[in-house]
Amino acid sequence: MAKMTYRFQEGKKEWKDLLGGKGANLCEMTKLDLPVPSGFIVSTDACRDYLAQESKKLSPKLIEEIILQIKHLEALSAKTFGIGDNPLLVSVRSGAKFSMPGMMDTILNLGLNDQTVHALSAITGNVDFAFQCYCRLIQMFADVVYGVSAENFGVTPTGTKSEKEWQQTVQNYQKIYAANTGQSFPQNTMEQLIIAVEAVFTSWNNQRAKVYRRLHNISDALGTAVTIQQMVFGNYSADSATGVMFTRNPATGEKGVYGEFLLQAQGEDIVAGIRTPEPIRKLAETMPYVYDELLKIATQLENHYQDMQDVEFTIEAGKLYMLQTRNGKRTPQAAVTIAYNLMKEGIISTETMINRIDEEMIEKLLHPTFTKEARQKKAIVQGLPASPGASVGQVAFTAESAKEMAMQGRPVILVRNETSPEDIEGMSVSEAIVTSRGGMTSHAAVVARGMGICCVVGCEALQVDESQGVAYFAEGQLKIGDVISVDGSSGRVYRGKLPLNEATTSAVLEKVLKICDSQSTLAVYGNAETPRDIKESVKKGAKGIGLARTEHMFFKANRLKMMRQLILADNPDKVNEALSYMKEEQKADFCQMYQILGELPCTIRLLDPPLHEFLPQEKKELREIAQDLAINSQEVLTKAQSLAEINPMLGLRGVRLGITRPEIYQMQVGAIIEAAIEISRKEKITIIPHIMIPLVGTVKELSLIKKSCLEVIGAQFKDSNMNLPFNIGTMIEIPRACLIADQLAQIADFFSFGTNDLTQLTYGYSRDDAHKFLSTYTHNAILPSDPFQHLDAEGVGKLMRFASEKGKEEKESLSIGVCGEVGGDPASIQFIQTLPVDYVSCSPFRIPQARLACAKAAI
Ligand code: PEP
Ligand code: MG
């Protein structure tokens, strides 16, 4: 096997596969000449090799390499490992390719034993410091190697003691260690190091790491690297500290460093969230020169990595050391703001900005907030706003009960003193997380932000007693199952259910999406027919309406009655009465639509569903309808029976309806044209009606309906003394239509792919029943995913490519859209981009994601 250890000088940031994220970035910072304590990395190759072996022992070759690396560290630091007057101590940390905060293990102060602790005490002149470090090593070692929890050792000893007292304490620690592990604490420091490396490798497969990987789609096969680095001590003296810092605010994305530090503490103290740290700006008062250096480094790192960084640092006796840097986890809001600002600052390109934002972030960003009035309500506790959002749910005090409640379909809010990596599963199913302790970088805060879950930490007025299932606050208590509302943006927690506001787009997102539009070649339209949804579509940035399903307009009581009259009428007068009623109603709808949209295009589809969908199933209800419409009830029953279909999706619907009941389409076309004329006149604009025929499968169907439309339109223009441009097009949603697309293009002004029906008919899967077997299919990898959600490029997509290419070849001016569900799906958009298609059209709530996806597909 090739070499398995690398010095910091040897690696670079691109080697994350081999050195893990932490290791690769330590190498990079070393290359940048930043103050990084020296060290080396045991590679992920070595980890995989170790995990594959039965013996679960480091190979002799690896041990040999580690010994040589330690020798090198000794030479660099002029210290000696395990012996001598000036002992070398190291930290041993895990570091996988993808950061897994708190999931794997760390050991600090390794290299101390009964001898070197005295040497450290002597050389630092600080007996308390040296022995504290030793106690901590024993406790961490027991924890990481043998899973003995820290509580067994009681509270970490602090304060001043005589050397004798300390020796007593250490002996106690060693006794506890031996009692819990069945071993004595190893005095050979090389043995300590080898066991520690083995333990870190093994921690790759601990339960919480596995769960974290599953939740974040990280492969189990990667393995972790181990970073071994010379210790620097944040707990060394009064002018020592440890801290974490984001180069920008990870919750909001605002510019300016953001973080926390603890004086006289070691790194783990911050992450564990046990002592509440100071905000970083306080460092400007305590150690201004260090603060300035830190700011300089923040800028240097951001420029170098071209992204917001999350750094760990230690100050030892007034000197700053960098221990880690990585791209910081952030909320969706921060992600969008940071990407936009970095682009504005010239650090990244427009393309990079677009690629940095993902569709899921937008979805989360558009989460609701509590109403302004609701927010005036008195909060029961107030903490730090660790991850924004607004959530309502029932209180659970343990990850276990959170999981149980979530399984019962109850929205859960996990309330704890602090969270630990074991809680990860419970956290992931919660609507929000509230903790009484910890700062903005505590475990709860970091994990919640990564998952986009609303989170409030450090609610100091809250005291959680999980064994009793109760939490106390100044004016009362919370019990399991109580409903609370959590505002992750203000840090306030309220009792009861607060009303929520519909989510609104942020100003920055608006700007980003405008930039996206300028990069896209596909336009995004909305599928909408009600005034509310049309307005929403326009607000979300739709360039028009690609599909208005007119059948959705008939479900109001009176209209439904008239529709039924039209279907069931026993004489022409009743048919005409129903038609003229519906024409007026439809016209009013279309006027409203045109009024909202102005000259933005609006594609109105003529009636599509089988007529029996407008009728009830039950005989009793049919009789009532007969009575209501004054039609012979036997006749109604017979008509209803004759309309019933065994396979209605393949029955009398779409254009077939237009052919068999031409008066319905004629009525609709009349209403469309009258409305367009009326609003064009009124608003002094030119509305171009786009009339769409559904479910066309033959040339003759389309030509017949087009002819009948033209007659109505001609008459209408004549009557009103006004002409408007107009388009008549067809849905392409039957495989046969794809195959004869060239002929259809001779007649149609536009095509719109109805991928819902096209998928249904291409696969022969009923779109209403396929869910019953699709999960089995995807689970067994028979299908990669649900083709109704993610376009099947291989099959359905092939038909679409054929049809769109043939269509455009035949008629260059033919406009082509996709208006099925997949029109709003990022993965499908990626494929649609490869077709000669002009726009996608989707539900209003998906429009922002689709705009982003179209830009990504184009660049
Ligand atoms: C389609 O079939 O994809 C389509 C958009 O029409 P509908 O869903 O109304 O059948
Ligand atoms: Mg359809």
XYZ file of C-alpha atoms in Angstrom, residues 16-22 41-51 93-98 100 104-105 197-205 209 213 219-227:
47
model
C -10.603 15.758 0.884
C -11.139 12.187 -0.277
C -7.771 11.160 1.032
C -7.253 13.486 3.996
C -10.810 14.295 5.062
C -12.185 17.833 5.047
C -10.448 18.905 8.233
C -2.885 13.094 8.804
C -3.549 9.380 8.666
C -5.413 8.907 5.392
C -8.895 7.544 4.709
C -7.161 4.762 2.725
C -5.678 3.602 6.001
C -9.123 3.762 7.618
C -10.754 1.668 4.917
C -7.895 -0.779 5.127
C -8.297 -0.981 8.909
C -12.061 -1.439 8.783
C -9.337 14.120 15.642
C -11.530 12.440 13.143
C -12.164 14.137 9.814
C -14.227 12.644 7.022
C -14.612 13.986 3.483
C -17.925 15.582 4.457
C -20.201 15.371 10.314
C -17.120 11.062 15.564
C -14.467 11.360 18.204
C -6.235 6.193 15.995
C -7.954 2.807 16.110
C -10.790 4.286 18.140
C -11.294 7.135 15.670
C -11.361 4.675 12.785
C -13.885 2.549 14.654
C -16.045 5.588 15.431
C -16.793 5.824 11.687
C -19.233 2.996 12.266
C -22.431 8.510 12.605
C -24.726 9.625 7.016
C -21.651 6.908 1.613
C -20.674 4.440 4.351
C -17.717 3.411 2.238
C -15.723 6.662 2.564
C -14.073 6.194 5.951
C -12.508 8.908 8.047
C -9.023 10.360 8.195
C -7.313 11.080 11.521
C -5.579 14.362 12.143
